[in-house]
Amino acid sequence: MSRWGWPDVVSSWTWPGFEGKPTRVDVYSMDSEVELILNGKSLGRKPAGKPNRYIASFEVIYEPGILEAVGYNEKGIETSRTVLKTAGKPAAIRLTPDRNRLNAKFGDLSYVTVEVLDAEGNVVHNADTNIYFTASGVGSVLAVGSGNPVSEEMYVGNQRRVYQGRAMVVVRANGEVGNIVLTASAEGLPSASTVIEVE
């Protein structure tokens, strides 16, 4: 990998089938030092910050649960903390528009993040659920997509398979005043809806 390359990393602690196997955890941090804690047990501290290209790497035996990374400054004072939880099975869909209000002109857009969640509200990063979308009211679905770099799915249409538990839908206003109701549905999951106001 070149100096400008970037490893294939995922912000997740959900790896079914890898229990008891070694894995590398990279923590990206501006802090001087990082401590890694797995299910309440410290796995030690490693230097981070600029001298280490802002990365602290740990070799860990994977076990489901709660993984915490705690950052410390040069005085040993905690300055940051990030927590990852092992997700359960897919249980819900969450829709989050970047804009809840659009202008009543043709072509105004809202980008809606789609996430597959477990029963506790954690994103299920290993989900590859196929989700169907419908829009009613004064707008329509313009495009669907995900972060999958090798997907051959079309950007037009009304369905998309999530990648690392996420996808995106672009909703377009048709120029009228009113509401757009976007609904997402998938086999085995309850449907989810969000309302976007157009004024």
CSV table of C-alpha atoms in Angstrom, one decimal:
chain,number,residue,atom,x,y,z
A,1,MET,CA,0.0,0.0,0.0
A,2,SER,CA,1.3,3.4,-0.9
A,3,ARG,CA,1.7,6.2,1.6
A,4,TRP,CA,-1.6,7.7,0.3
A,5,GLY,CA,-3.4,4.3,0.5
A,6,TRP,CA,-6.0,3.5,3.2
A,7,PRO,CA,-6.7,0.1,4.6
A,8,ASP,CA,-10.2,-1.4,4.4
A,9,VAL,CA,-11.6,-0.7,7.8
A,10,VAL,CA,-15.1,-0.8,9.3
A,11,SER,CA,-16.3,0.9,12.5
A,12,SER,CA,-17.9,-2.2,13.9
A,13,TRP,CA,-17.5,-4.9,16.6
A,14,THR,CA,-20.0,-7.4,15.0
A,15,TRP,CA,-18.1,-10.3,13.4
A,16,PRO,CA,-20.2,-13.5,13.8
A,17,GLY,CA,-18.2,-16.6,13.2
A,18,PHE,CA,-14.9,-15.1,14.3
A,19,GLU,CA,-15.3,-15.7,18.0
A,20,GLY,CA,-12.0,-16.7,19.6
A,21,LYS,CA,-10.0,-15.7,16.5
A,22,PRO,CA,-7.3,-13.0,16.4
A,23,THR,CA,-8.1,-9.6,14.8
A,24,ARG,CA,-6.4,-6.3,14.6
A,25,VAL,CA,-8.1,-3.2,15.9
A,26,ASP,CA,-6.9,0.2,14.6
A,27,VAL,CA,-7.9,3.2,16.6
A,28,TYR,CA,-7.6,6.5,14.8
A,29,SER,CA,-6.8,9.3,17.4
A,30,MET,CA,-5.1,12.6,17.8
A,31,ASP,CA,-4.5,11.8,21.4
A,32,SER,CA,-1.1,11.0,22.7
A,33,GLU,CA,-2.1,7.5,24.0
A,34,VAL,CA,-5.0,5.2,23.5
A,35,GLU,CA,-6.3,2.5,25.9
A,36,LEU,CA,-8.5,-0.4,24.5
A,37,ILE,CA,-11.1,-2.0,26.8
A,38,LEU,CA,-13.0,-5.1,25.9
A,39,ASN,CA,-16.0,-6.0,28.0
A,40,GLY,CA,-14.6,-4.0,31.0
A,41,LYS,CA,-11.1,-5.5,30.8
A,42,SER,CA,-8.2,-3.3,29.7
A,43,LEU,CA,-6.1,-4.6,26.8
A,44,GLY,CA,-3.3,-2.1,27.4
A,45,ARG,CA,-2.3,1.3,26.1
A,46,LYS,CA,-0.6,2.2,22.9
A,47,PRO,CA,0.9,5.6,21.6
A,48,ALA,CA,-1.1,7.4,19.0
A,49,GLY,CA,-1.1,11.0,17.7
A,50,LYS,CA,1.1,12.5,15.0
A,51,PRO,CA,4.3,10.5,15.7
A,52,ASN,CA,2.3,7.3,15.0
A,53,ARG,CA,0.3,8.7,12.0
A,54,TYR,CA,-2.7,9.0,14.4
A,55,ILE,CA,-3.1,5.2,14.6
A,56,ALA,CA,-2.8,2.9,17.6
A,57,SER,CA,-3.0,-0.8,16.6
A,58,PHE,CA,-4.0,-3.6,18.9
A,59,GLU,CA,-4.0,-7.4,18.4
A,60,VAL,CA,-7.2,-8.7,20.0
A,61,ILE,CA,-9.0,-12.1,20.3
A,62,TYR,CA,-12.5,-11.3,19.1
A,63,GLU,CA,-15.3,-11.8,21.6
A,64,PRO,CA,-18.8,-10.2,21.2
A,65,GLY,CA,-19.7,-7.4,23.6
A,66,ILE,CA,-18.5,-3.8,24.2
A,67,LEU,CA,-15.2,-2.4,22.8
A,68,GLU,CA,-14.1,0.9,24.1
A,69,ALA,CA,-11.2,3.1,23.0
A,70,VAL,CA,-10.1,5.8,25.5
A,71,GLY,CA,-7.8,8.6,24.5
A,72,TYR,CA,-5.4,10.4,26.8
A,73,ASN,CA,-3.4,13.6,26.4
A,74,GLU,CA,0.3,13.9,27.2
A,75,LYS,CA,-0.6,14.5,30.9
A,76,GLY,CA,-2.5,11.2,31.1
A,77,ILE,CA,-5.9,12.9,31.3
A,78,GLU,CA,-8.8,11.3,29.4
A,79,THR,CA,-9.8,13.5,26.5
A,80,SER,CA,-12.0,11.2,24.4
A,81,ARG,CA,-13.9,7.9,24.4
A,82,THR,CA,-15.5,5.8,21.7
A,83,VAL,CA,-17.7,2.8,22.2
A,84,LEU,CA,-18.6,0.0,19.7
A,85,LYS,CA,-21.2,-2.6,20.6
A,86,THR,CA,-21.8,-6.0,19.0
A,87,ALA,CA,-25.1,-5.8,17.2
A,88,GLY,CA,-27.8,-8.4,17.2
A,89,LYS,CA,-30.1,-9.5,14.4
A,90,PRO,CA,-31.8,-7.0,12.2
A,91,ALA,CA,-35.0,-5.7,13.8
A,92,ALA,CA,-35.8,-2.3,12.4
A,93,ILE,CA,-35.1,0.3,9.7
A,94,ARG,CA,-34.3,3.9,10.5
A,95,LEU,CA,-34.7,6.7,8.0
A,96,THR,CA,-32.9,10.0,8.6
A,97,PRO,CA,-33.3,12.9,6.0
A,98,ASP,CA,-30.6,15.5,5.8
A,99,ARG,CA,-33.4,18.0,5.2
A,100,ASN,CA,-36.9,17.7,6.7
A,101,ARG,CA,-38.2,20.7,4.8
A,102,LEU,CA,-37.9,21.3,1.1
A,103,ASN,CA,-38.8,24.3,-1.1
A,104,ALA,CA,-41.8,24.0,-3.3
A,105,LYS,CA,-39.9,24.0,-6.5
A,106,PHE,CA,-39.3,21.1,-8.8
A,107,GLY,CA,-36.0,19.3,-8.2
A,108,ASP,CA,-35.3,20.3,-4.6
A,109,LEU,CA,-33.7,17.3,-2.9
A,110,SER,CA,-33.5,15.5,0.4
A,111,TYR,CA,-30.9,12.8,1.0
A,112,VAL,CA,-32.2,10.2,3.3
A,113,THR,CA,-29.8,7.8,5.2
A,114,VAL,CA,-31.2,4.3,5.6
A,115,GLU,CA,-29.9,2.1,8.4
A,116,VAL,CA,-30.7,-1.4,9.5
A,117,LEU,CA,-30.8,-1.6,13.3
A,118,ASP,CA,-30.9,-4.4,15.9
A,119,ALA,CA,-33.5,-4.4,18.8
A,120,GLU,CA,-31.3,-2.0,20.9
A,121,GLY,CA,-30.8,0.5,18.1
A,122,ASN,CA,-27.3,-0.5,17.0
A,123,VAL,CA,-26.5,-0.4,13.3
A,124,VAL,CA,-26.1,-4.0,12.0
A,125,HIS,CA,-22.9,-3.6,9.9
A,126,ASN,CA,-23.0,-7.1,8.6
A,127,ALA,CA,-26.6,-6.8,7.3
A,128,ASP,CA,-27.1,-7.0,3.5
A,129,THR,CA,-30.9,-6.5,3.6
A,130,ASN,CA,-32.7,-5.6,0.4
A,131,ILE,CA,-35.0,-2.6,1.1
A,132,TYR,CA,-37.9,-1.4,-1.0
A,133,PHE,CA,-38.8,2.3,-1.1
A,134,THR,CA,-42.0,4.1,-2.0
A,135,ALA,CA,-42.7,7.9,-1.9
A,136,SER,CA,-46.2,9.4,-1.8
A,137,GLY,CA,-47.4,13.0,-1.8
A,138,VAL,CA,-45.7,15.8,-3.5
A,139,GLY,CA,-42.4,14.1,-4.4
A,140,SER,CA,-40.8,10.9,-5.7
A,141,VAL,CA,-37.8,8.7,-5.3
A,142,LEU,CA,-35.1,10.0,-7.6
A,143,ALA,CA,-32.2,7.6,-6.8
A,144,VAL,CA,-31.0,4.9,-4.5
A,145,GLY,CA,-27.5,4.0,-3.6
A,146,SER,CA,-25.0,2.6,-1.1
A,147,GLY,CA,-21.3,2.7,-0.3
A,148,ASN,CA,-20.7,-0.7,-2.0
A,149,PRO,CA,-17.8,0.0,-4.4
A,150,VAL,CA,-18.5,-3.1,-6.5
A,151,SER,CA,-22.3,-3.1,-6.6
A,152,GLU,CA,-23.9,-3.4,-10.0
A,153,GLU,CA,-27.3,-2.3,-8.8
A,154,MET,CA,-29.0,0.5,-10.7
A,155,TYR,CA,-29.2,3.9,-9.1
A,156,VAL,CA,-32.7,4.4,-10.5
A,157,GLY,CA,-35.6,2.2,-9.2
A,158,ASN,CA,-37.2,1.6,-5.9
A,159,GLN,CA,-34.9,-0.9,-4.1
A,160,ARG,CA,-31.3,-1.2,-2.8
A,161,ARG,CA,-29.3,-3.7,-0.8
A,162,VAL,CA,-27.7,-2.1,2.2
A,163,TYR,CA,-23.9,-2.1,2.5
A,164,GLN,CA,-22.4,-2.3,6.0
A,165,GLY,CA,-26.0,-1.8,7.2
A,166,ARG,CA,-26.6,1.4,5.4
A,167,ALA,CA,-27.9,2.8,2.1
A,168,MET,CA,-29.2,6.2,0.8
A,169,VAL,CA,-32.3,7.4,-1.0
A,170,VAL,CA,-32.6,10.7,-2.8
A,171,VAL,CA,-36.1,12.2,-2.7
A,172,ARG,CA,-37.2,14.9,-5.1
A,173,ALA,CA,-39.9,17.5,-4.7
A,174,ASN,CA,-42.3,17.9,-7.7
A,175,GLY,CA,-42.9,21.7,-7.2
A,176,GLU,CA,-46.1,21.5,-5.1
A,177,VAL,CA,-46.7,22.4,-1.5
A,178,GLY,CA,-47.5,19.5,0.9
A,179,ASN,CA,-45.8,16.5,2.4
A,180,ILE,CA,-43.6,13.7,1.0
A,181,VAL,CA,-44.0,10.4,2.8
A,182,LEU,CA,-41.0,8.0,2.2
A,183,THR,CA,-41.6,4.4,3.3
A,184,ALA,CA,-39.0,1.7,3.5
A,185,SER,CA,-39.9,-2.0,3.8
A,186,ALA,CA,-38.0,-5.3,3.8
A,187,GLU,CA,-38.8,-8.9,4.3
A,188,GLY,CA,-38.9,-9.8,8.0
A,189,LEU,CA,-38.7,-6.2,9.2
A,190,PRO,CA,-41.4,-3.7,10.2
A,191,SER,CA,-41.8,-0.9,7.7
A,192,ALA,CA,-40.4,2.6,8.5
A,193,SER,CA,-41.6,6.0,7.3
A,194,THR,CA,-40.4,9.6,7.4
A,195,VAL,CA,-42.3,12.8,6.4
A,196,ILE,CA,-40.6,15.6,4.5
A,197,GLU,CA,-42.4,18.9,4.4
A,198,VAL,CA,-42.5,20.9,1.2
A,199,GLU,CA,-43.4,24.6,1.5
